[in-house]
Short mmCIF file of C-alpha atoms and ligand atoms in Angstrom, two decimals:
data_model
loop_
_atom_site.label_atom_id
_atom_site.label_comp_id
_atom_site.label_asym_id
_atom_site.label_seq_id
_atom_site.Cartn_x
_atom_site.Cartn_y
_atom_site.Cartn_z
CA MET A 1 104.91 280.63 299.64
CA SER A 2 108.70 280.39 298.96
CA GLU A 3 109.62 282.42 295.90
CA ASP A 4 111.78 279.58 294.61
CA ALA A 5 112.19 275.79 294.49
CA THR A 6 115.14 273.86 295.92
CA LEU A 7 116.64 270.91 294.09
CA ILE A 8 118.92 268.65 296.09
CA LEU A 9 121.46 266.68 294.03
CA GLY A 10 123.91 264.72 296.16
CA ASP A 11 125.44 267.10 298.64
CA LYS A 12 124.48 270.20 296.64
CA GLN A 13 121.36 272.35 296.73
CA TYR A 14 120.15 274.45 293.82
CA ARG A 15 117.40 277.07 293.97
CA PHE A 16 115.20 277.84 290.97
CA PRO A 17 112.73 280.73 290.70
CA ILE A 18 108.98 280.07 290.74
CA ARG A 19 107.04 281.82 287.97
CA GLU A 20 103.33 282.55 288.47
CA GLY A 21 100.82 283.08 285.65
CA ALA A 22 97.90 285.52 285.51
CA GLU A 23 95.53 282.84 286.81
CA GLY A 24 97.81 281.60 289.59
CA GLU A 25 99.32 278.62 287.78
CA ARG A 26 102.91 278.09 288.87
CA ALA A 27 106.09 276.89 287.12
CA ILE A 28 109.63 276.15 288.23
CA ASP A 29 111.88 278.15 285.91
CA ILE A 30 114.65 275.69 284.93
CA GLN A 31 116.13 277.62 282.00
CA ASP A 32 119.64 277.30 283.47
CA LEU A 33 119.24 273.82 285.00
CA ARG A 34 121.77 272.05 282.74
CA ALA A 35 124.31 274.86 282.88
CA ARG A 36 124.24 274.81 286.69
CA THR A 37 123.71 271.09 287.44
CA GLY A 38 124.59 269.16 284.27
CA TYR A 39 121.14 267.57 284.50
CA ILE A 40 118.18 267.85 282.12
CA THR A 41 114.54 267.00 282.85
CA LEU A 42 112.69 264.15 281.13
CA ASP A 43 108.99 264.62 280.25
CA PRO A 44 107.85 262.57 277.19
CA GLY A 45 104.73 264.22 275.77
CA TYR A 46 105.56 267.43 277.67
CA GLY A 47 102.60 266.90 280.03
CA ASN A 48 104.47 268.68 282.81
CA THR A 49 106.52 271.12 280.75
CA GLY A 50 105.72 274.73 279.89
CA SER A 51 107.27 275.63 276.52
CA CYS A 52 106.53 279.35 276.64
CA GLU A 53 104.60 282.17 278.22
CA SER A 54 101.48 283.16 276.28
CA ALA A 55 98.68 285.70 276.69
CA ILE A 56 96.33 284.27 274.06
CA THR A 57 94.25 281.45 275.59
CA PHE A 58 93.68 280.22 279.13
CA ILE A 59 92.51 276.69 279.94
CA ASP A 60 91.69 275.34 283.38
CA GLY A 61 91.42 271.58 282.79
CA GLU A 62 90.10 270.81 286.26
CA GLN A 63 87.34 273.45 286.09
CA GLY A 64 86.57 273.00 282.38
CA ILE A 65 87.35 276.65 281.64
CA LEU A 66 88.41 278.00 278.21
CA ARG A 67 88.92 281.75 277.62
CA TYR A 68 90.15 283.60 274.53
CA ARG A 69 92.11 286.70 275.65
CA GLY A 70 90.19 286.41 278.93
CA ILE A 71 86.71 286.06 277.40
CA PRO A 72 84.92 282.76 278.33
CA ILE A 73 83.98 280.89 275.14
CA GLU A 74 80.39 280.61 276.36
CA GLN A 75 80.01 284.36 275.72
CA PHE A 76 80.47 283.86 271.97
CA GLU A 77 77.47 281.53 271.74
CA GLN A 78 74.70 284.09 271.27
CA ALA A 79 76.16 285.86 268.23
CA PRO A 80 78.93 283.55 266.99
CA ASN A 81 81.36 285.42 264.72
CA PHE A 82 84.50 283.49 263.72
CA VAL A 83 86.10 286.52 262.02
CA GLU A 84 85.78 288.60 265.21
CA VAL A 85 87.32 285.80 267.29
CA ALA A 86 90.16 285.45 264.76
CA TRP A 87 90.95 289.17 265.21
CA LEU A 88 90.67 288.87 269.01
CA LEU A 89 93.12 285.96 269.16
CA ILE A 90 95.64 287.47 266.75
CA PHE A 91 95.57 291.14 267.79
CA GLY A 92 94.60 290.79 271.45
CA HIS A 93 91.32 292.75 271.55
CA LEU A 94 87.84 292.59 270.05
CA PRO A 95 87.90 294.58 266.79
CA SER A 96 86.41 298.05 266.67
CA GLU A 97 83.83 298.79 263.98
CA ASP A 98 86.58 300.17 261.71
CA GLU A 99 89.00 297.30 262.44
CA TYR A 100 86.25 294.76 261.71
CA ARG A 101 85.26 296.53 258.50
CA VAL A 102 88.86 296.70 257.24
CA PHE A 103 89.60 293.08 258.22
CA SER A 104 86.40 291.84 256.54
CA HIS A 105 87.36 293.80 253.43
CA ASP A 106 90.85 292.25 253.48
CA LEU A 107 89.31 288.76 253.78
CA THR A 108 87.03 289.47 250.81
CA VAL A 109 89.73 290.80 248.51
CA CYS A 110 92.16 288.00 249.46
CA ALA A 111 89.76 285.11 248.87
CA ASN A 112 90.90 284.17 245.37
CA LEU A 113 93.85 281.92 244.67
CA ASP A 114 96.33 282.65 241.90
CA GLU A 115 94.75 281.04 238.83
CA SER A 116 97.85 278.92 238.26
CA MET A 117 97.29 277.23 241.65
CA LYS A 118 94.35 275.38 240.15
CA HIS A 119 96.80 273.22 238.23
CA HIS A 120 98.17 271.97 241.56
CA PHE A 121 94.75 270.55 242.45
CA GLU A 122 94.61 268.77 239.10
CA GLY A 123 97.85 267.03 240.00
CA PHE A 124 96.30 265.27 242.99
CA PRO A 125 94.31 262.03 242.61
CA ARG A 126 90.59 262.59 243.34
CA SER A 127 91.01 260.22 246.28
CA ALA A 128 93.79 262.34 247.81
CA PRO A 129 93.26 263.00 251.55
CA PRO A 130 92.13 266.67 251.78
CA MET A 131 94.54 267.25 254.69
CA ALA A 132 97.46 266.30 252.42
CA ILE A 133 96.22 268.79 249.84
CA LEU A 134 95.65 271.47 252.49
CA SER A 135 99.15 271.30 253.97
CA ALA A 136 100.72 271.18 250.49
CA MET A 137 98.68 274.10 249.19
CA ILE A 138 99.30 276.31 252.23
CA ASN A 139 103.00 275.84 251.60
CA ALA A 140 102.47 276.45 247.88
CA LEU A 141 100.68 279.72 248.73
CA SER A 142 103.97 281.12 250.01
CA CYS A 143 105.43 280.73 246.50
CA PHE A 144 102.87 283.25 245.26
CA HIS A 145 103.45 285.66 248.15
CA PRO A 146 107.21 286.02 248.58
CA ASP A 147 106.44 289.38 250.18
CA PHE A 148 105.08 287.41 253.15
CA PHE A 149 108.34 285.59 253.81
CA GLU A 150 109.61 288.45 255.97
CA LEU A 151 106.81 289.86 258.16
CA ASP A 152 108.36 292.73 260.04
CA ASP A 153 105.61 295.28 260.32
CA GLN A 154 102.06 294.87 261.66
CA ALA A 155 100.36 296.03 258.43
CA GLN A 156 102.18 293.43 256.32
CA PHE A 157 101.49 290.75 258.96
CA ARG A 158 97.79 291.70 259.00
CA MET A 159 97.57 291.22 255.23
CA ALA A 160 99.38 287.86 255.46
CA ALA A 161 97.03 286.72 258.24
CA ALA A 162 93.96 287.85 256.32
CA GLY A 163 95.27 286.19 253.17
CA LEU A 164 95.84 282.87 254.91
CA ILE A 165 92.54 282.89 256.83
CA SER A 166 90.63 283.78 253.67
CA LYS A 167 92.38 281.53 251.20
CA VAL A 168 92.29 278.46 253.45
CA ARG A 169 88.53 278.33 252.71
CA THR A 170 89.15 278.47 248.98
CA ILE A 171 91.81 275.77 249.15
CA ALA A 172 89.53 273.54 251.26
CA ALA A 173 86.55 274.05 248.95
CA TYR A 174 88.62 273.48 245.79
CA ALA A 175 90.07 270.28 247.29
CA TYR A 176 86.52 269.06 247.87
CA ARG A 177 85.30 270.09 244.41
CA HIS A 178 88.29 268.36 242.80
CA SER A 179 87.52 265.16 244.77
CA ILE A 180 84.00 265.05 243.31
CA GLY A 181 84.92 266.21 239.82
CA GLN A 182 82.89 269.40 240.01
CA PRO A 183 83.92 272.87 238.78
CA TYR A 184 85.59 275.27 241.20
CA MET A 185 83.23 278.02 242.37
CA TYR A 186 84.91 281.43 242.70
CA PRO A 187 84.49 283.20 246.06
CA ASP A 188 81.53 285.61 246.04
CA PRO A 189 82.52 289.07 247.38
CA ALA A 190 78.93 289.68 248.47
CA LEU A 191 79.06 286.83 250.97
CA ARG A 192 80.49 286.80 254.53
CA TYR A 193 83.11 284.29 255.69
CA VAL A 194 81.05 281.13 256.35
CA PRO A 195 78.37 281.61 253.63
CA ASN A 196 81.17 282.23 251.11
CA PHE A 197 82.90 279.00 252.14
CA LEU A 198 79.67 276.99 251.85
CA HIS A 199 79.01 278.69 248.49
CA MET A 200 82.40 277.49 247.20
CA MET A 201 81.69 274.03 248.61
CA PHE A 202 78.11 273.49 247.44
CA SER A 203 76.99 276.03 244.77
CA GLN A 204 76.72 274.95 241.15
CA PRO A 205 77.15 277.12 238.04
CA TYR A 206 73.39 276.73 237.62
CA ALA A 207 72.30 276.80 241.27
CA GLU A 208 73.51 279.14 244.05
CA HIS A 209 73.87 277.54 247.49
CA ILE A 210 71.81 279.48 250.03
CA CYS A 211 73.25 279.50 253.55
CA GLU A 212 70.45 279.51 256.14
CA PRO A 213 71.12 281.83 259.12
CA MET A 214 71.01 278.92 261.58
CA VAL A 215 73.63 277.05 259.51
CA ARG A 216 75.76 280.21 259.24
CA ASP A 217 75.64 280.62 263.02
CA ALA A 218 76.28 276.92 263.71
CA ILE A 219 79.39 276.79 261.49
CA ASN A 220 80.64 280.13 262.86
CA LEU A 221 80.37 278.60 266.32
CA VAL A 222 82.04 275.33 265.26
CA LEU A 223 84.94 277.27 263.76
CA LEU A 224 85.40 279.69 266.66
CA LEU A 225 85.26 276.89 269.22
CA HIS A 226 88.20 275.31 267.37
CA ALA A 227 90.07 278.61 267.02
CA ASP A 228 92.69 278.13 269.74
CA HIS A 229 93.60 275.84 272.60
CA GLU A 230 96.95 277.08 273.98
CA GLN A 231 99.90 274.67 273.53
CA ASN A 232 98.12 271.68 271.92
CA CYS A 233 100.09 269.40 269.62
CA SER A 234 99.50 271.33 266.38
CA THR A 235 99.96 274.79 267.90
CA SER A 236 103.18 273.67 269.60
CA THR A 237 104.27 272.38 266.19
CA VAL A 238 103.60 275.79 264.62
CA ARG A 239 105.65 277.41 267.39
CA MET A 240 108.43 274.83 267.03
CA VAL A 241 108.68 275.42 263.25
CA GLY A 242 108.31 279.19 263.65
CA SER A 243 111.07 279.25 266.27
CA SER A 244 113.59 278.58 263.46
CA GLN A 245 112.22 281.76 261.82
CA ALA A 246 110.47 279.67 259.14
CA ASN A 247 107.76 281.74 257.47
CA LEU A 248 104.12 281.84 258.58
CA PHE A 249 102.88 279.64 255.74
CA ALA A 250 105.46 276.88 256.34
CA SER A 251 104.70 276.95 260.08
CA CYS A 252 100.93 276.65 259.54
CA ALA A 253 101.38 273.91 256.94
CA ALA A 254 103.26 271.96 259.63
CA GLY A 255 100.37 272.62 262.02
CA VAL A 256 97.99 271.00 259.52
CA CYS A 257 100.16 267.88 259.46
CA ALA A 258 100.22 267.62 263.27
CA LEU A 259 96.46 268.18 263.52
CA TRP A 260 95.81 265.35 261.03
CA GLY A 261 96.61 262.60 263.55
CA PRO A 262 93.64 260.61 264.99
CA LEU A 263 94.75 261.39 268.56
CA HIS A 264 94.39 265.11 267.74
CA GLY A 265 92.24 266.79 265.09
CA GLY A 266 91.78 263.57 263.13
CA ALA A 267 89.62 262.33 266.02
CA ASN A 268 86.52 264.03 264.58
CA VAL A 269 86.71 261.69 261.59
CA ALA A 270 87.40 258.70 263.85
CA VAL A 271 84.34 259.58 265.98
CA LEU A 272 82.04 259.45 262.93
CA GLU A 273 83.61 256.17 261.81
CA MET A 274 83.08 254.78 265.33
CA LEU A 275 79.44 255.93 265.46
CA ASP A 276 78.80 254.60 261.96
CA GLN A 277 80.35 251.24 262.87
CA ILE A 278 77.88 251.01 265.75
CA HIS A 279 75.01 252.23 263.57
CA GLN A 280 75.78 249.60 260.93
CA GLY A 281 75.14 247.06 263.66
CA GLN A 282 78.69 245.75 263.59
CA ILE A 283 78.91 246.33 267.35
CA SER A 284 76.65 247.61 270.15
CA PRO A 285 77.46 250.81 272.11
CA GLU A 286 77.92 248.68 275.23
CA ASP A 287 80.34 246.31 273.48
CA TYR A 288 82.26 249.23 271.97
CA VAL A 289 82.74 250.78 275.40
CA ARG A 290 83.83 247.38 276.69
CA MET A 291 86.43 247.18 273.88
CA ALA A 292 87.65 250.73 274.60
CA LYS A 293 88.37 249.70 278.19
CA ASP A 294 90.36 246.67 277.08
CA LYS A 295 94.01 247.65 276.63
CA ASP A 296 94.62 244.70 274.31
CA SER A 297 91.95 245.89 271.88
CA LYS A 298 94.00 248.98 270.90
CA VAL A 299 90.55 250.63 270.53
CA ARG A 300 89.79 253.96 272.15
CA LEU A 301 86.47 255.72 272.65
CA MET A 302 87.19 258.41 270.08
CA GLY A 303 86.11 261.90 271.05
CA PHE A 304 86.65 261.05 274.72
CA GLY A 305 89.49 262.05 277.01
CA HIS A 306 91.90 264.96 276.97
CA ARG A 307 95.45 265.69 278.10
CA VAL A 308 94.33 268.87 279.88
CA TYR A 309 90.59 268.65 280.55
CA LYS A 310 89.92 266.33 283.50
CA ASN A 311 86.38 267.69 283.53
CA PHE A 312 83.93 268.29 280.70
CA ASP A 313 85.48 269.99 277.66
CA PRO A 314 83.32 273.15 277.59
CA ARG A 315 83.39 273.07 273.81
CA ALA A 316 81.82 269.59 273.79
CA LYS A 317 78.92 270.85 275.89
CA MET A 318 78.30 273.77 273.51
CA LEU A 319 78.60 271.60 270.40
CA ALA A 320 76.22 269.00 271.84
CA SER A 321 73.70 271.79 272.37
CA VAL A 322 74.19 273.07 268.79
CA ALA A 323 73.63 269.55 267.43
CA GLU A 324 70.45 269.08 269.49
CA LYS A 325 69.00 272.37 268.16
CA LEU A 326 70.29 272.40 264.59
CA LEU A 327 69.34 268.91 263.44
CA PRO A 328 65.60 269.14 264.23
CA THR A 329 65.49 272.67 262.75
CA LEU A 330 67.05 271.36 259.55
CA GLY A 331 64.68 268.41 259.62
CA VAL A 332 67.67 266.09 259.91
CA LYS A 333 67.16 262.89 261.92
CA ASP A 334 70.65 261.48 262.39
CA PRO A 335 70.76 258.16 264.28
CA LEU A 336 74.45 258.84 265.00
CA LEU A 337 73.44 261.64 267.38
CA ASP A 338 71.34 259.18 269.38
CA ILE A 339 74.26 256.73 269.41
CA ALA A 340 76.64 259.49 270.57
CA ARG A 341 74.30 260.38 273.41
CA LYS A 342 74.04 256.67 274.36
CA LEU A 343 77.83 256.25 274.37
CA GLU A 344 78.19 259.38 276.50
CA GLU A 345 75.59 258.11 278.94
CA ILE A 346 77.25 254.68 279.25
CA ALA A 347 80.78 256.06 279.59
CA LEU A 348 79.92 258.75 282.14
CA GLU A 349 78.51 256.08 284.44
CA ASP A 350 81.40 253.65 283.93
CA PRO A 351 84.10 253.66 286.64
CA TYR A 352 86.84 253.15 284.01
CA PHE A 353 86.06 256.53 282.43
CA VAL A 354 85.09 258.24 285.67
CA GLU A 355 88.30 257.21 287.47
CA ARG A 356 90.44 258.39 284.51
CA LYS A 357 88.38 261.59 284.20
CA LEU A 358 87.58 260.86 280.56
CA TYR A 359 84.81 263.12 279.23
CA PRO A 360 83.60 264.02 275.74
CA ASN A 361 86.00 266.43 274.02
CA VAL A 362 85.60 268.91 271.18
CA ASP A 363 85.63 266.14 268.57
CA PHE A 364 82.75 264.10 269.98
CA TYR A 365 79.83 266.13 268.55
CA SER A 366 81.45 268.41 265.95
CA GLY A 367 81.21 265.85 263.15
CA ILE A 368 77.47 265.38 263.64
CA ILE A 369 76.93 269.11 263.08
CA MET A 370 79.16 269.22 260.00
CA ARG A 371 77.49 266.09 258.57
CA ALA A 372 74.07 267.70 259.06
CA VAL A 373 75.04 270.64 256.82
CA GLY A 374 76.42 268.31 254.14
CA ILE A 375 80.17 268.47 254.84
CA PRO A 376 81.64 265.04 254.05
CA THR A 377 83.47 263.14 256.79
CA ASN A 378 86.86 263.35 255.09
CA MET A 379 86.60 267.17 255.29
CA PHE A 380 86.03 267.29 259.06
CA THR A 381 89.68 267.72 260.02
CA VAL A 382 90.04 270.31 257.26
CA MET A 383 87.22 272.21 259.02
CA PHE A 384 89.18 271.88 262.27
CA SER A 385 92.19 273.38 260.44
CA ILE A 386 90.15 276.32 259.13
CA GLY A 387 88.98 276.95 262.69
CA ARG A 388 92.42 276.54 264.28
CA LEU A 389 94.28 278.69 261.76
CA PRO A 390 93.77 281.99 263.65
CA GLY A 391 95.16 280.35 266.78
CA TRP A 392 98.22 279.11 264.90
CA ILE A 393 98.75 282.58 263.40
CA ALA A 394 98.30 284.24 266.81
CA HIS A 395 100.90 281.99 268.44
CA TRP A 396 103.33 282.31 265.55
CA TRP A 397 103.10 286.11 265.77
CA GLU A 398 103.28 286.17 269.58
CA GLN A 399 106.46 284.09 269.41
CA ALA A 400 107.93 286.18 266.56
CA GLN A 401 107.33 289.32 268.63
CA THR A 402 109.01 287.85 271.72
CA MET A 403 112.34 289.52 272.39
CA GLY A 404 115.23 287.05 272.54
CA ASN A 405 113.13 284.20 271.16
CA LYS A 406 115.33 281.11 270.79
CA ILE A 407 115.07 278.18 268.38
CA ALA A 408 113.22 275.28 270.03
CA ARG A 409 115.69 272.48 270.64
CA PRO A 410 114.75 269.88 273.32
CA ARG A 411 117.42 267.53 274.71
CA GLN A 412 117.21 263.74 275.21
CA ILE A 413 118.37 260.83 277.34
CA TYR A 414 120.48 258.69 274.97
CA THR A 415 119.88 254.94 275.30
CA GLY A 416 121.76 253.66 272.24
CA PRO A 417 125.12 251.80 272.05
CA THR A 418 128.16 253.32 273.73
CA GLN A 419 131.19 253.96 271.50
CA THR A 420 131.81 251.13 269.00
CA ASP A 421 133.86 250.79 265.78
CA HIS A 422 132.90 250.72 262.12
CA VAL A 423 133.11 247.17 260.61
CA PRO A 424 133.91 246.61 256.91
CA ARG A 425 130.92 245.06 255.10
CA ASP A 426 132.68 241.76 254.36
CA GLU A 427 133.36 241.29 258.07
CA ARG A 428 129.79 241.90 259.25
CA PRO A 429 127.57 239.07 260.59
CA ASP A 430 124.99 237.66 258.15
CA ARG A 431 121.55 239.26 258.72
CA LEU A 432 118.40 239.55 256.61
C1 SDX B 501 92.04 267.26 270.52
O1 SDX B 501 95.57 269.19 273.39
C2 SDX B 501 94.52 269.74 272.96
O2 SDX B 501 94.10 270.79 273.40
C3 SDX B 501 93.83 269.01 271.83
C4 SDX B 501 92.50 269.59 271.38
C5 SDX B 501 92.65 270.95 270.76
O3 SDX B 501 91.68 271.73 270.76
O4 SDX B 501 93.73 271.22 270.18
O5 SDX B 501 91.62 269.68 272.46
C6 SDX B 501 91.87 268.72 270.30
O6 SDX B 501 92.99 266.72 270.05
C7 SDX B 501 91.06 266.55 271.41
C8 SDX B 501 91.45 265.05 271.64
C9 SDX B 501 90.95 264.25 270.44
N1 SDX B 501 91.44 262.86 270.52
C10 SDX B 501 90.59 261.85 270.79
O7 SDX B 501 89.40 261.98 271.05
C11 SDX B 501 91.25 260.47 270.74
C12 SDX B 501 90.80 259.64 271.93
N2 SDX B 501 91.40 260.22 273.12
C13 SDX B 501 92.62 259.65 273.60
O8 SDX B 501 93.46 259.06 272.68
C14 SDX B 501 93.29 260.43 274.72
O9 SDX B 501 92.33 260.74 275.63
C15 SDX B 501 94.04 261.71 274.37
C16 SDX B 501 95.05 261.46 273.29
C17 SDX B 501 93.10 262.76 273.94
C18 SDX B 501 94.75 262.17 275.63
O10 SDX B 501 95.67 261.22 275.93
P1 SDX B 501 96.57 261.31 277.26
O11 SDX B 501 96.30 262.53 278.05
O12 SDX B 501 97.96 261.06 276.83
O13 SDX B 501 96.00 260.16 278.13
P2 SDX B 501 96.62 258.76 278.14
O14 SDX B 501 96.73 258.24 276.76
O15 SDX B 501 97.84 258.79 279.02
O16 SDX B 501 95.45 257.94 278.87
C19 SDX B 501 95.32 257.92 280.30
C20 SDX B 501 94.48 256.68 280.59
C21 SDX B 501 95.05 255.42 279.92
O17 SDX B 501 94.61 254.32 280.67
P3 SDX B 501 95.64 253.69 281.84
O18 SDX B 501 96.95 253.40 281.10
O19 SDX B 501 95.76 254.78 282.87
O20 SDX B 501 94.92 252.47 282.33
O21 SDX B 501 93.17 256.87 280.03
C22 SDX B 501 92.96 255.90 279.00
C23 SDX B 501 94.32 255.39 278.59
O22 SDX B 501 94.24 254.08 278.05
N3 SDX B 501 92.28 256.61 277.90
C24 SDX B 501 91.29 256.10 277.16
C25 SDX B 501 90.90 257.12 276.30
N4 SDX B 501 91.66 258.20 276.51
C26 SDX B 501 92.53 257.88 277.51
N5 SDX B 501 90.72 254.86 277.17
C27 SDX B 501 89.71 254.68 276.25
N6 SDX B 501 89.27 255.64 275.39
C28 SDX B 501 89.84 256.84 275.38
N7 SDX B 501 89.41 257.80 274.52
#
């Protein structure tokens, strides 16, 4: 295969190098396109544009493959450990016994928030969207850790990463407790990552929440399956913000805001609302699918479709399996699971979805699992954020370590008015 691509513009030819990734994916390197040709490319939504080189996560959308640092996600299913996967994504290898022990210790000692941060929660209305609180409080965290503004050495970065990954649980739990008017529960140093989070969410001063092993494993798996997904909208946002050398906290707070949207992480909430709407008898699964196919309805089958996966999202398969096992074991009979299965069955046989290669994605079953363990719907995207945080941190650090990293600054095709003159207000046409 030619080692470069030829672009013909008028009577001129330009050659651009072809770059090949570790898994054979190819890119035309156009870093000097404008300087040499005066042209830019146009790719709204960046569906055809590589923004960087990365060694963290590999996705093959056609094959439905997802690997963290080369390890297929299916291999984490037997003994799901979110903390291990967080280390793997951030530092590039599975932690040794000592690395895991030290990292776990760092997570334990970093779990508390500065006591004065509690006043911030009191300033939010109880009805405040938890994602608004989460992004605000992650940014507020940086005010208490000015030492994390400049992360030059690995040890300092490791403490900042541990602090963020640990405290995000505390912030999420406190946001929930504030919303229901219940006292904040301090993190318990005797508990591991997920049981400690559920303790802060559900324990009472008079009654300790006990995390069943099957729930611990299910939530570990939910979190690790959300941990990274290469250059998705929120991770690209973290990289974009970090490219200006903004600090880790500010970059991750921006990631929370991007994830919030219903086309992205907010879809897990929209899926539950869709399933509940069907369950309430307001519409049948068949009619909902019919509406989702009708462009004029502005309705989409939430939890279906993906910019990259044009095959099953492997995470959806694993989460569907977790839901099928966990609910009966917990003695939970959730009609929404049956409705989800029915919608999947209808859609996967419908030419509209088949032709567009629309399959269930990570958001289609995750909410049913979280609902079964008592996590309220408005906290689902917060759970996605807790899961995705290690991926954001890993990409922020990978970019910060890249020699010659430049500030992200896309160009545009301008379509506004050509040069015109300013008009004094008393000479302007009447308009209201
Ligand atoms: C996540 O990028 C990531 O990796 C994201 C993520 C991660 O881990 O970070 O995987 C997490 O965000 C998963 C996606 C969650 N969002 C949803 O479930 C919302 C519903 N899905 C869609 O809005 C949509 O599928 C997207 C946003 C996910 C992908 O949109 P694309 O790739 O831009 O596809 P598109 O909008 O161009 O649609 C292509 C066609 C269109 O029809 P035509 O114009 O060709 O006739 O497919 C149709 C769309 O109307 N379509 C859908 C549909 N998704 C796409 N029709 C009905 N229901 C849907 N869900």
